[in-house]
Structure formats: structure tokens, C-alpha cells
């Protein structure tokens, strides 16, 4: 736990409390209110946790004003350019970049766990044939605890490690199977001679009648998407995983809870919504109409892919994503993609509009990712499953950190009750 170097004084109702202030290695100081109720008899009120640190963590740091994102201290743009997803997984899980030997060992452990239990195929077949892949993933990942009993004891470090490797290794297989099932094609088994991203692309796009040649530029773009989404400190789905895990639930159940939370359009579902919106706008001349709607207080419409709870500057992931979108479309020889044109123009107009400037609304990671995924060949229904598979390592790293934290307690928020006070039951004939 960070050291308390100074205190904050809180006075109310004739009482004065000295609250310890904790200094982080980066970011704002934190007022420690853990003893506030015991000493002062009051709660704090912070729906949406806008001013509340729910835990201490060493994994990811975001400076929303500067537009900075660090995994274990390393800037995301350096990792996106120089590293690759499995190395980033190692970094997030174990805290340091691996040596060549550690990397080889880690990658071989992941590669050797990519197949799912054969009986899980039957589980998939229980879903309606056109089920959304996210619906299938929530169910199947939760069901992993029924298949892998030998890695559900959270008090055994070895079992925690095995569960982590299994989840990272099997998630691409599960996401690809959910996709194949939704389009009525046979499941494709993983291949150990392919890297993580290429293997995923092949499991999604190969069919028994024709193999899929993985283009290295597309697999690099895919790998980058995984890296850019790998972790993002205490966001809604990660906090969901931590909260579920705080009761001692098994890791598969916790990650399924994270997937469920990610599905919402204000979180992971935004990439699907952003591409749908760009398509709906359709042409550059219709942009002003949509900007007007986004600014209208009486219209619930929002520019999807814009704004972020933490970033009040450019989302650093959006910069890399934009560059990747250019590379992928260039490779595919798409020079007049109307969706990309709308995206670029919309970005330009919004960044110069007073409403967006005042509210510090910048493009987020989801603004460009959909264009890349669409160009690779994914339908919008696969965008959030791909986010879920990328974020799995972050969820696991955060879950493991929580389990190993001696200050960890079951998450149990309190409330500001504004309902009726105690009253007597009224018999039905008197109501
Ligand atoms: N378009 C138009 N106005 C917006 C937008 C937007 N995309 N985002 C926020 N605003 C406005 C709000 O109307 C509000 O205005 P007000 O102060 O006049 O009431 C103000 O900006 C602040 O917005 P909040 O919703 O209070 O900000 P919050 O931090 O709660 O929300 C969120 C952040 C949910 C991401 C929001 O910006 C949004 O809905 N964006 C669109 C969805 C999206 O792209 N989500 C992806 C997030 S990134 C991720 O999950 C990987």
C-alpha cells in the first residue's frame, strides 16, 4: 500500500477527522476514506465512481488529460509499434518484458492450450443458430468452469496460473467458434504453427472447401488491435471482473461477467455502434446533420466513437488505430472507402466544433477499429467479441492482482437511501 505522507481534514457536524492521503507513483493523490464510516458515521456518494479509486494497482496507468496510456510503465504507442500481443500479455501478467527464453516458454504454453474440450462443441450447438456471437461467448466462457474443474480453486496459485493460460489461449478459439456457428459454417480447429493473430484469422475465415491464406499485414493489424485493447485500468468490465472475483468466484465465471458488461454500447459495444453510425451517415455532405443532432440536448443521439470517461484529450489508441486503418486499406487497394472518408471528415469537423472542444470530446479507440475489422472481413457482430478476446488478458491480470492483494475485501458498496422509511403493512382490501 502507498505510504500516507499527509492528511486531509474533514469537518462536519462539529467533528473533525484527519484522513490519510496516499501518494501514487503517478496520477492524483488519493484520500483514504476506509475508516470514514467507523470514525465519522457518514458515507461518500459517487455514482459512476468518477472520483473513487476502487483498488490499488501496478498494471496500467492512464493520464486522461495528456492522452497517455502505459502498460506496466511502457507507452502504448511503443508497444503497438515494437512489441506483439503475446509479449504484451506476458508484460501485463508478470510485470516485466520477458527474456527470449521466457517468451518462448510462454508462447508455447499458450499455443498448446488453444483447443477447447471436444464436448464443448455440443454446448455451442445448444444455442439458436443465429445467436449473436457475444451471447454465445458469455454462455460458453461461463461454462468453462464446468469443463475445467482442475483450475477453479482460486486459493491455489498453480490453478490460477493454469486458468489464466487456458483463458488467453482458448478465447480466440471460442470467439471464432461463436462466429462460425452464427453463420452456419463448421468449426475450424486451431493450428499450432501459426501465431496468435494469424491463427484467429484462419479459424474465422477458413472453410473445409478452401483454406485461408493469412496476409502478414492483416495479421499484424489484428495483433495491434489485440494489443491496443489489452487493458485499460479500472473500466466498467474490469471493475465487474474484480467485483465478481472479490466474492471468491472462479476465474471463468468472473471473465464471463466481464464479457457481459463489455457488451453494452457505452463500453465495448461502441465499436459496432460507431461503424453502423458511419455507414448510416453514408456521405460527407450529411455530416452537419449528425453533428447538429449530437449537440441537441433533446436528441439522445451521440457521436459513437467520441468521448471517454477518462481521456479528455486524444485517445492514444485512436492515433495508432487511424494509422493501422490507412495501412490496411492501402494493402487492400481500397482508396475510396466512403466510410473512411466520412470518419476522417467527421473527425476533422468535430475537432473544430466548439461543442466538442468545450466538452473535450475526442475520437476514442472505437472510432477507427471498426473500419479495420470491416476491411479484414468481419461483420459488425464480431467487433465486441474481438474486444472481449483482447481484453481477457487485462481482466486476468487485474483479477490475479486482486487475489494476491492482502488488503482485498469483498466489494460491497453502500448507498444513499431515498426510499420510504419504515411503515406498516396494509391488507389488500384496505389499499
Ligand atoms: N456525442 C455527443 N455528446 C457527447 C458525447 C458524444 N459521443 N459524449 C459525451 N457527450 C456530452 C454529454 O451529452 C454531456 O453533455 P452535458 O454536459 O451537456 O450533459 C458531456 O458530453 C459529458 O458526457 P457524459 O456522458 O457525462 O460523460 P461520461 O464520462 O459519463 O461518458 C462515454 C463517457 C460513455 C464514453 C460518452 O462519451 C459516450 O457515450 N460516448 C459514445 C459511446 C462510445 O464511443 N463509447 C466508447 C468508450 S471507449 C471504450 O469503451 C473502449
Short mmCIF file of N, CA and C in Angstrom, two decimals, residues 74-231:
data_model
loop_
_atom_site.label_atom_id
_atom_site.label_comp_id
_atom_site.label_asym_id
_atom_site.label_seq_id
_atom_site.Cartn_x
_atom_site.Cartn_y
_atom_site.Cartn_z
N UNK A 74 5.22 1.13 -19.79
CA UNK A 74 5.61 1.28 -21.20
C UNK A 74 4.47 1.95 -21.99
N UNK A 75 4.79 3.02 -22.78
CA UNK A 75 3.74 3.71 -23.55
C UNK A 75 3.12 2.80 -24.61
N UNK A 76 1.82 2.94 -24.77
CA UNK A 76 1.08 2.06 -25.68
C UNK A 76 1.57 2.17 -27.13
N UNK A 77 1.98 3.39 -27.56
CA UNK A 77 2.41 3.52 -28.96
C UNK A 77 3.71 2.75 -29.20
N UNK A 78 4.61 2.74 -28.19
CA UNK A 78 5.86 1.96 -28.35
C UNK A 78 5.54 0.46 -28.42
N UNK A 79 4.62 0.03 -27.55
CA UNK A 79 4.26 -1.40 -27.55
C UNK A 79 3.59 -1.77 -28.87
N UNK A 80 2.69 -0.90 -29.36
CA UNK A 80 1.98 -1.20 -30.61
C UNK A 80 2.95 -1.28 -31.78
N UNK A 81 4.02 -0.46 -31.72
CA UNK A 81 4.96 -0.45 -32.84
C UNK A 81 6.00 -1.56 -32.73
N UNK A 82 6.55 -1.77 -31.50
CA UNK A 82 7.72 -2.65 -31.38
C UNK A 82 7.42 -4.04 -30.83
N UNK A 83 6.31 -4.18 -30.10
CA UNK A 83 6.06 -5.45 -29.43
C UNK A 83 5.00 -6.23 -30.19
N UNK A 84 4.51 -7.30 -29.61
CA UNK A 84 3.38 -8.01 -30.20
C UNK A 84 2.51 -8.52 -29.06
N UNK A 85 1.30 -8.98 -29.39
CA UNK A 85 0.29 -9.23 -28.36
C UNK A 85 0.74 -10.20 -27.27
N UNK A 86 1.33 -11.32 -27.64
CA UNK A 86 1.67 -12.29 -26.58
C UNK A 86 2.77 -11.76 -25.66
N UNK A 87 3.67 -10.94 -26.21
CA UNK A 87 4.68 -10.33 -25.33
C UNK A 87 3.99 -9.35 -24.36
N UNK A 88 3.01 -8.61 -24.89
CA UNK A 88 2.24 -7.68 -24.05
C UNK A 88 1.45 -8.45 -22.98
N UNK A 89 0.94 -9.62 -23.34
CA UNK A 89 0.24 -10.46 -22.36
C UNK A 89 1.18 -10.81 -21.21
N UNK A 90 2.40 -11.22 -21.57
CA UNK A 90 3.40 -11.58 -20.54
C UNK A 90 3.66 -10.38 -19.64
N UNK A 91 3.86 -9.22 -20.28
CA UNK A 91 4.14 -7.99 -19.53
C UNK A 91 3.00 -7.68 -18.55
N UNK A 92 1.77 -7.74 -19.04
CA UNK A 92 0.63 -7.42 -18.17
C UNK A 92 0.50 -8.43 -17.03
N UNK A 93 0.72 -9.70 -17.34
CA UNK A 93 0.53 -10.74 -16.32
C UNK A 93 1.64 -10.77 -15.28
N UNK A 94 2.89 -10.60 -15.74
CA UNK A 94 4.02 -10.82 -14.83
C UNK A 94 4.80 -9.54 -14.48
N UNK A 95 4.47 -8.43 -15.11
CA UNK A 95 5.05 -7.15 -14.68
C UNK A 95 6.27 -6.68 -15.45
N UNK A 96 6.97 -7.58 -16.15
CA UNK A 96 8.18 -7.20 -16.89
C UNK A 96 8.12 -7.79 -18.29
N UNK A 97 8.89 -7.19 -19.21
CA UNK A 97 9.01 -7.79 -20.55
C UNK A 97 9.77 -9.10 -20.40
N UNK A 98 9.40 -10.14 -21.14
CA UNK A 98 10.08 -11.43 -20.97
C UNK A 98 11.46 -11.44 -21.63
N UNK A 99 12.35 -12.31 -21.10
CA UNK A 99 13.59 -12.59 -21.83
C UNK A 99 13.18 -13.47 -23.02
N UNK A 100 14.13 -13.72 -23.93
CA UNK A 100 13.80 -14.54 -25.11
C UNK A 100 13.32 -15.93 -24.67
N UNK A 101 13.99 -16.47 -23.65
CA UNK A 101 13.63 -17.81 -23.16
C UNK A 101 12.24 -17.82 -22.53
N UNK A 102 11.97 -16.79 -21.69
CA UNK A 102 10.65 -16.70 -21.04
C UNK A 102 9.54 -16.55 -22.09
N UNK A 103 9.86 -15.78 -23.11
CA UNK A 103 8.87 -15.54 -24.16
C UNK A 103 8.54 -16.83 -24.91
N UNK A 104 9.59 -17.58 -25.22
CA UNK A 104 9.38 -18.83 -25.95
C UNK A 104 8.55 -19.80 -25.12
N UNK A 105 8.87 -19.87 -23.83
CA UNK A 105 8.15 -20.78 -22.94
C UNK A 105 6.68 -20.35 -22.83
N UNK A 106 6.43 -19.05 -22.65
CA UNK A 106 5.06 -18.54 -22.50
C UNK A 106 4.26 -18.80 -23.78
N UNK A 107 4.87 -18.48 -24.92
CA UNK A 107 4.14 -18.64 -26.18
C UNK A 107 3.83 -20.11 -26.44
N UNK A 108 4.77 -20.99 -26.03
CA UNK A 108 4.49 -22.41 -26.29
C UNK A 108 3.38 -22.91 -25.35
N UNK A 109 3.33 -22.37 -24.11
CA UNK A 109 2.24 -22.77 -23.20
C UNK A 109 0.89 -22.30 -23.75
N UNK A 110 0.85 -21.08 -24.28
CA UNK A 110 -0.41 -20.58 -24.85
C UNK A 110 -0.81 -21.44 -26.05
N UNK A 111 0.16 -21.65 -26.96
CA UNK A 111 -0.13 -22.39 -28.19
C UNK A 111 -0.66 -23.80 -27.89
N UNK A 112 -0.15 -24.38 -26.81
CA UNK A 112 -0.57 -25.75 -26.50
C UNK A 112 -1.89 -25.85 -25.73
N UNK A 113 -2.54 -24.71 -25.53
CA UNK A 113 -3.84 -24.75 -24.84
C UNK A 113 -4.97 -24.17 -25.69
N UNK A 114 -4.75 -24.07 -27.01
CA UNK A 114 -5.75 -23.35 -27.81
C UNK A 114 -7.00 -24.18 -28.13
N UNK A 115 -6.87 -25.51 -28.08
CA UNK A 115 -8.07 -26.32 -28.37
C UNK A 115 -9.03 -26.29 -27.18
N UNK A 116 -10.33 -26.34 -27.47
CA UNK A 116 -11.29 -26.45 -26.37
C UNK A 116 -11.70 -27.91 -26.23
N UNK A 117 -12.21 -28.27 -25.05
CA UNK A 117 -12.68 -29.64 -24.82
C UNK A 117 -13.69 -29.98 -25.92
N UNK A 118 -13.53 -31.15 -26.50
CA UNK A 118 -14.38 -31.53 -27.65
C UNK A 118 -15.87 -31.49 -27.29
N UNK A 119 -16.15 -31.80 -26.03
CA UNK A 119 -17.56 -31.80 -25.60
C UNK A 119 -18.17 -30.40 -25.62
N UNK A 120 -17.30 -29.38 -25.59
CA UNK A 120 -17.83 -28.01 -25.63
C UNK A 120 -18.53 -27.72 -26.96
N UNK A 121 -18.17 -28.49 -28.00
CA UNK A 121 -18.84 -28.30 -29.29
C UNK A 121 -20.35 -28.51 -29.13
N UNK A 122 -20.72 -29.48 -28.29
CA UNK A 122 -22.15 -29.76 -28.08
C UNK A 122 -22.82 -28.58 -27.39
N UNK A 123 -22.07 -27.96 -26.49
CA UNK A 123 -22.61 -26.82 -25.77
C UNK A 123 -22.96 -25.70 -26.75
N UNK A 124 -22.04 -25.43 -27.69
CA UNK A 124 -22.29 -24.42 -28.72
C UNK A 124 -23.58 -24.73 -29.47
N UNK A 125 -23.75 -26.02 -29.77
CA UNK A 125 -24.88 -26.41 -30.63
C UNK A 125 -26.24 -26.20 -29.95
N UNK A 126 -26.21 -25.95 -28.63
CA UNK A 126 -27.47 -25.68 -27.92
C UNK A 126 -28.01 -24.28 -28.19
N UNK A 127 -27.16 -23.38 -28.71
CA UNK A 127 -27.62 -22.02 -28.97
C UNK A 127 -28.44 -21.95 -30.24
N UNK A 128 -29.36 -20.98 -30.30
CA UNK A 128 -30.11 -20.73 -31.52
C UNK A 128 -29.11 -20.50 -32.64
N UNK A 129 -29.42 -20.95 -33.82
CA UNK A 129 -28.41 -20.96 -34.89
C UNK A 129 -27.89 -19.57 -35.25
N UNK A 130 -28.74 -18.53 -35.08
CA UNK A 130 -28.29 -17.19 -35.45
C UNK A 130 -27.98 -16.33 -34.22
N UNK A 131 -27.60 -16.98 -33.12
CA UNK A 131 -27.32 -16.22 -31.89
C UNK A 131 -26.18 -15.22 -32.12
N UNK A 132 -26.27 -14.05 -31.48
CA UNK A 132 -25.18 -13.06 -31.57
C UNK A 132 -23.94 -13.69 -30.93
N UNK A 133 -22.77 -13.56 -31.58
CA UNK A 133 -21.56 -14.20 -31.01
C UNK A 133 -21.26 -13.77 -29.58
N UNK A 134 -21.65 -12.55 -29.18
CA UNK A 134 -21.41 -12.13 -27.79
C UNK A 134 -22.28 -12.95 -26.83
N UNK A 135 -23.52 -13.23 -27.25
CA UNK A 135 -24.42 -14.01 -26.40
C UNK A 135 -23.82 -15.40 -26.19
N UNK A 136 -23.29 -15.96 -27.28
CA UNK A 136 -22.68 -17.29 -27.20
C UNK A 136 -21.44 -17.25 -26.30
N UNK A 137 -20.64 -16.19 -26.46
CA UNK A 137 -19.39 -16.12 -25.68
C UNK A 137 -19.65 -16.01 -24.18
N UNK A 138 -20.63 -15.18 -23.79
CA UNK A 138 -20.92 -15.05 -22.35
C UNK A 138 -21.25 -16.43 -21.78
N UNK A 139 -22.09 -17.18 -22.51
CA UNK A 139 -22.50 -18.50 -22.04
C UNK A 139 -21.36 -19.50 -22.03
N UNK A 140 -20.61 -19.54 -23.12
CA UNK A 140 -19.57 -20.57 -23.25
C UNK A 140 -18.41 -20.32 -22.27
N UNK A 141 -18.02 -19.06 -22.12
CA UNK A 141 -16.91 -18.79 -21.20
C UNK A 141 -17.33 -19.11 -19.77
N UNK A 142 -18.58 -18.76 -19.41
CA UNK A 142 -19.08 -19.12 -18.07
C UNK A 142 -19.07 -20.63 -17.90
N UNK A 143 -19.41 -21.34 -18.99
CA UNK A 143 -19.49 -22.81 -18.93
C UNK A 143 -18.11 -23.46 -18.83
N UNK A 144 -17.04 -22.70 -19.08
CA UNK A 144 -15.69 -23.30 -18.96
C UNK A 144 -15.46 -23.83 -17.55
N UNK A 145 -16.12 -23.21 -16.55
CA UNK A 145 -15.91 -23.71 -15.18
C UNK A 145 -16.51 -25.10 -15.01
N UNK A 146 -17.44 -25.47 -15.91
CA UNK A 146 -18.00 -26.82 -15.85
C UNK A 146 -17.07 -27.82 -16.56
N UNK A 147 -16.17 -27.31 -17.41
CA UNK A 147 -15.27 -28.21 -18.16
C UNK A 147 -13.88 -28.31 -17.54
N UNK A 148 -13.44 -27.26 -16.86
CA UNK A 148 -12.06 -27.22 -16.37
C UNK A 148 -12.04 -27.08 -14.85
N UNK A 149 -12.63 -28.10 -14.15
CA UNK A 149 -12.71 -28.07 -12.68
C UNK A 149 -11.35 -27.95 -12.03
N UNK A 150 -10.32 -28.49 -12.73
CA UNK A 150 -9.00 -28.54 -12.09
C UNK A 150 -8.30 -27.19 -12.09
N UNK A 151 -8.97 -26.13 -12.55
CA UNK A 151 -8.34 -24.81 -12.43
C UNK A 151 -9.34 -23.78 -11.90
N UNK A 152 -10.17 -24.21 -10.95
CA UNK A 152 -11.15 -23.27 -10.39
C UNK A 152 -10.90 -22.94 -8.91
N UNK A 153 -9.85 -23.57 -8.32
CA UNK A 153 -9.57 -23.25 -6.92
C UNK A 153 -8.73 -21.98 -6.87
N UNK A 154 -9.36 -20.88 -6.51
CA UNK A 154 -8.65 -19.59 -6.59
C UNK A 154 -7.56 -19.45 -5.53
N UNK A 155 -7.59 -20.32 -4.51
CA UNK A 155 -6.56 -20.22 -3.46
C UNK A 155 -5.27 -20.94 -3.82
N UNK A 156 -5.28 -21.67 -4.95
CA UNK A 156 -4.09 -22.41 -5.37
C UNK A 156 -3.41 -21.63 -6.52
N UNK A 157 -2.21 -21.07 -6.26
CA UNK A 157 -1.55 -20.26 -7.30
C UNK A 157 -1.34 -21.01 -8.61
N UNK A 158 -1.08 -22.32 -8.52
CA UNK A 158 -0.87 -23.11 -9.75
C UNK A 158 -2.16 -23.14 -10.57
N UNK A 159 -3.29 -23.38 -9.88
CA UNK A 159 -4.58 -23.43 -10.61
C UNK A 159 -4.93 -22.05 -11.21
N UNK A 160 -4.57 -20.99 -10.48
CA UNK A 160 -4.84 -19.65 -11.02
C UNK A 160 -4.05 -19.44 -12.30
N UNK A 161 -2.80 -19.93 -12.28
CA UNK A 161 -1.93 -19.78 -13.46
C UNK A 161 -2.50 -20.59 -14.64
N UNK A 162 -2.91 -21.82 -14.36
CA UNK A 162 -3.45 -22.67 -15.44
C UNK A 162 -4.72 -22.03 -16.02
N UNK A 163 -5.58 -21.51 -15.15
CA UNK A 163 -6.82 -20.88 -15.63
C UNK A 163 -6.48 -19.69 -16.52
N UNK A 164 -5.44 -18.91 -16.13
CA UNK A 164 -5.06 -17.73 -16.92
C UNK A 164 -4.61 -18.15 -18.32
N UNK A 165 -3.74 -19.16 -18.37
CA UNK A 165 -3.22 -19.61 -19.66
C UNK A 165 -4.38 -20.15 -20.51
N UNK A 166 -5.24 -20.93 -19.88
CA UNK A 166 -6.37 -21.51 -20.64
C UNK A 166 -7.25 -20.40 -21.23
N UNK A 167 -7.55 -19.40 -20.42
CA UNK A 167 -8.45 -18.35 -20.91
C UNK A 167 -7.83 -17.58 -22.09
N UNK A 168 -6.56 -17.18 -21.95
CA UNK A 168 -5.93 -16.42 -23.04
C UNK A 168 -5.82 -17.29 -24.29
N UNK A 169 -5.47 -18.57 -24.10
CA UNK A 169 -5.27 -19.46 -25.24
C UNK A 169 -6.58 -19.81 -25.94
N UNK A 170 -7.64 -20.03 -25.17
CA UNK A 170 -8.89 -20.55 -25.77
C UNK A 170 -9.83 -19.46 -26.24
N UNK A 171 -9.62 -18.23 -25.79
CA UNK A 171 -10.58 -17.19 -26.15
C UNK A 171 -10.69 -16.97 -27.67
N UNK A 172 -9.57 -16.96 -28.42
CA UNK A 172 -9.72 -16.82 -29.88
C UNK A 172 -10.49 -17.99 -30.49
N UNK A 173 -10.25 -19.19 -29.96
CA UNK A 173 -10.96 -20.37 -30.48
C UNK A 173 -12.46 -20.21 -30.21
N UNK A 174 -12.80 -19.78 -29.00
CA UNK A 174 -14.22 -19.63 -28.63
C UNK A 174 -14.87 -18.52 -29.47
N UNK A 175 -14.16 -17.39 -29.62
CA UNK A 175 -14.73 -16.27 -30.41
C UNK A 175 -14.94 -16.71 -31.86
N UNK A 176 -13.95 -17.43 -32.42
CA UNK A 176 -14.07 -17.89 -33.80
C UNK A 176 -15.21 -18.91 -33.93
N UNK A 177 -15.35 -19.79 -32.94
CA UNK A 177 -16.44 -20.79 -32.98
C UNK A 177 -17.80 -20.10 -32.89
N UNK A 178 -17.88 -19.06 -32.04
CA UNK A 178 -19.15 -18.33 -31.90
C UNK A 178 -19.52 -17.71 -33.25
N UNK A 179 -18.49 -17.21 -33.96
CA UNK A 179 -18.73 -16.60 -35.28
C UNK A 179 -19.16 -17.66 -36.29
N UNK A 180 -18.39 -18.73 -36.36
CA UNK A 180 -18.71 -19.79 -37.33
C UNK A 180 -20.13 -20.32 -37.11
N UNK A 181 -20.47 -20.50 -35.82
CA UNK A 181 -21.81 -21.01 -35.51
C UNK A 181 -22.88 -20.04 -36.00
N UNK A 182 -22.62 -18.73 -35.81
CA UNK A 182 -23.64 -17.73 -36.16
C UNK A 182 -23.87 -17.65 -37.67
N UNK A 183 -22.87 -18.09 -38.46
CA UNK A 183 -23.07 -18.03 -39.92
C UNK A 183 -23.26 -19.43 -40.52
N UNK A 184 -23.40 -20.43 -39.65
CA UNK A 184 -23.73 -21.76 -40.15
C UNK A 184 -22.58 -22.49 -40.83
N UNK A 185 -21.34 -22.14 -40.46
CA UNK A 185 -20.19 -22.85 -41.04
C UNK A 185 -19.57 -23.78 -40.00
N UNK A 186 -18.86 -24.81 -40.44
CA UNK A 186 -18.25 -25.72 -39.46
C UNK A 186 -17.14 -25.05 -38.65
N UNK A 187 -16.93 -25.53 -37.43
CA UNK A 187 -15.85 -25.00 -36.59
C UNK A 187 -14.51 -25.35 -37.24
N UNK A 188 -13.54 -24.44 -37.07
CA UNK A 188 -12.19 -24.69 -37.59
C UNK A 188 -11.26 -24.86 -36.39
N UNK A 189 -10.50 -25.94 -36.35
CA UNK A 189 -9.60 -26.18 -35.22
C UNK A 189 -8.38 -25.26 -35.31
N UNK A 190 -7.81 -24.90 -34.13
CA UNK A 190 -6.60 -24.06 -34.16
C UNK A 190 -5.41 -24.81 -34.74
N UNK A 191 -4.43 -24.05 -35.22
CA UNK A 191 -3.20 -24.67 -35.73
C UNK A 191 -2.00 -24.10 -35.00
N UNK A 192 -1.16 -25.01 -34.49
CA UNK A 192 -0.06 -24.57 -33.63
C UNK A 192 1.11 -23.94 -34.38
N UNK A 193 1.14 -24.06 -35.71
CA UNK A 193 2.26 -23.45 -36.43
C UNK A 193 1.99 -21.98 -36.75
N UNK A 194 0.82 -21.47 -36.38
CA UNK A 194 0.50 -20.07 -36.68
C UNK A 194 0.61 -19.22 -35.42
N UNK A 195 0.94 -17.94 -35.61
CA UNK A 195 0.97 -17.06 -34.44
C UNK A 195 -0.47 -16.76 -34.00
N UNK A 196 -0.59 -16.13 -32.84
CA UNK A 196 -1.89 -15.94 -32.18
C UNK A 196 -2.91 -15.25 -33.11
N UNK A 197 -2.50 -14.14 -33.73
CA UNK A 197 -3.45 -13.37 -34.55
C UNK A 197 -3.78 -14.13 -35.85
N UNK A 198 -2.75 -14.72 -36.49
CA UNK A 198 -2.98 -15.44 -37.74
C UNK A 198 -3.90 -16.63 -37.50
N UNK A 199 -3.68 -17.30 -36.38
CA UNK A 199 -4.50 -18.46 -36.04
C UNK A 199 -5.97 -18.05 -35.90
N UNK A 200 -6.19 -16.91 -35.23
CA UNK A 200 -7.56 -16.42 -35.06
C UNK A 200 -8.20 -16.11 -36.42
N UNK A 201 -7.44 -15.42 -37.28
CA UNK A 201 -7.99 -15.07 -38.60
C UNK A 201 -8.34 -16.34 -39.38
N UNK A 202 -7.45 -17.33 -39.30
CA UNK A 202 -7.72 -18.57 -40.04
C UNK A 202 -8.93 -19.31 -39.48
N UNK A 203 -9.07 -19.32 -38.15
CA UNK A 203 -10.22 -20.02 -37.57
C UNK A 203 -11.53 -19.31 -37.93
N UNK A 204 -11.45 -18.01 -38.23
CA UNK A 204 -12.66 -17.27 -38.61
C UNK A 204 -12.97 -17.41 -40.11
N UNK A 205 -11.93 -17.44 -40.95
CA UNK A 205 -12.18 -17.30 -42.38
C UNK A 205 -11.90 -18.54 -43.24
N UNK A 206 -11.31 -19.56 -42.61
CA UNK A 206 -11.05 -20.75 -43.42
C UNK A 206 -12.32 -21.63 -43.43
N UNK A 207 -12.53 -22.35 -44.52
CA UNK A 207 -13.64 -23.33 -44.58
C UNK A 207 -13.06 -24.65 -45.09
N UNK A 208 -13.72 -25.79 -44.83
CA UNK A 208 -13.15 -27.06 -45.29
C UNK A 208 -12.90 -27.07 -46.80
N UNK A 209 -13.72 -26.34 -47.55
CA UNK A 209 -13.58 -26.35 -49.01
C UNK A 209 -12.42 -25.49 -49.50
N UNK A 210 -11.96 -24.57 -48.63
CA UNK A 210 -10.89 -23.66 -49.07
C UNK A 210 -10.15 -23.11 -47.87
N UNK A 211 -8.82 -23.27 -47.86
CA UNK A 211 -8.05 -22.74 -46.73
C UNK A 211 -7.95 -21.23 -46.87
N UNK A 212 -7.52 -20.58 -45.79
CA UNK A 212 -7.39 -19.12 -45.78
C UNK A 212 -5.92 -18.75 -45.68
N UNK A 213 -5.43 -18.06 -46.69
CA UNK A 213 -4.02 -17.61 -46.69
C UNK A 213 -3.94 -16.38 -45.82
N UNK A 214 -3.18 -16.45 -44.73
CA UNK A 214 -3.13 -15.28 -43.84
C UNK A 214 -2.14 -14.25 -44.38
N UNK A 215 -2.66 -13.06 -44.64
CA UNK A 215 -1.78 -11.97 -45.10
C UNK A 215 -1.08 -11.37 -43.88
N UNK A 216 0.28 -11.29 -43.90
CA UNK A 216 1.00 -10.81 -42.71
C UNK A 216 0.61 -9.39 -42.30
N UNK A 217 0.24 -8.55 -43.27
CA UNK A 217 -0.14 -7.17 -42.89
C UNK A 217 -1.47 -7.19 -42.13
N UNK A 218 -2.38 -8.06 -42.57
CA UNK A 218 -3.66 -8.15 -41.86
C UNK A 218 -3.47 -8.77 -40.47
N UNK A 219 -2.59 -9.77 -40.38
CA UNK A 219 -2.41 -10.38 -39.06
C UNK A 219 -1.69 -9.41 -38.12
N UNK A 220 -0.82 -8.58 -38.67
CA UNK A 220 -0.15 -7.55 -37.86
C UNK A 220 -1.20 -6.53 -37.36
N UNK A 221 -2.12 -6.15 -38.25
CA UNK A 221 -3.18 -5.19 -37.86
C UNK A 221 -4.06 -5.82 -36.77
N UNK A 222 -4.35 -7.11 -36.94
CA UNK A 222 -5.18 -7.82 -35.96
C UNK A 222 -4.46 -7.85 -34.60
N UNK A 223 -3.17 -8.19 -34.65
CA UNK A 223 -2.36 -8.27 -33.44
C UNK A 223 -2.33 -6.91 -32.71
N UNK A 224 -2.25 -5.83 -33.51
CA UNK A 224 -2.25 -4.48 -32.93
C UNK A 224 -3.57 -4.15 -32.26
N UNK A 225 -4.66 -4.58 -32.89
CA UNK A 225 -5.97 -4.36 -32.27
C UNK A 225 -6.01 -5.07 -30.92
N UNK A 226 -5.49 -6.30 -30.87
CA UNK A 226 -5.45 -7.04 -29.60
C UNK A 226 -4.63 -6.24 -28.57
N UNK A 227 -3.44 -5.77 -28.99
CA UNK A 227 -2.55 -5.05 -28.07
C UNK A 227 -3.21 -3.77 -27.55
N UNK A 228 -3.84 -3.02 -28.45
CA UNK A 228 -4.42 -1.73 -28.06
C UNK A 228 -5.59 -1.90 -27.08
N UNK A 229 -6.24 -3.06 -27.11
CA UNK A 229 -7.39 -3.28 -26.22
C UNK A 229 -7.05 -4.13 -25.00
N UNK A 230 -5.77 -4.48 -24.83
CA UNK A 230 -5.42 -5.50 -23.83
C UNK A 230 -5.77 -5.13 -22.38
N UNK A 231 -5.60 -3.86 -22.02
CA UNK A 231 -6.00 -3.47 -20.66
C UNK A 231 -6.29 -1.98 -20.64
#
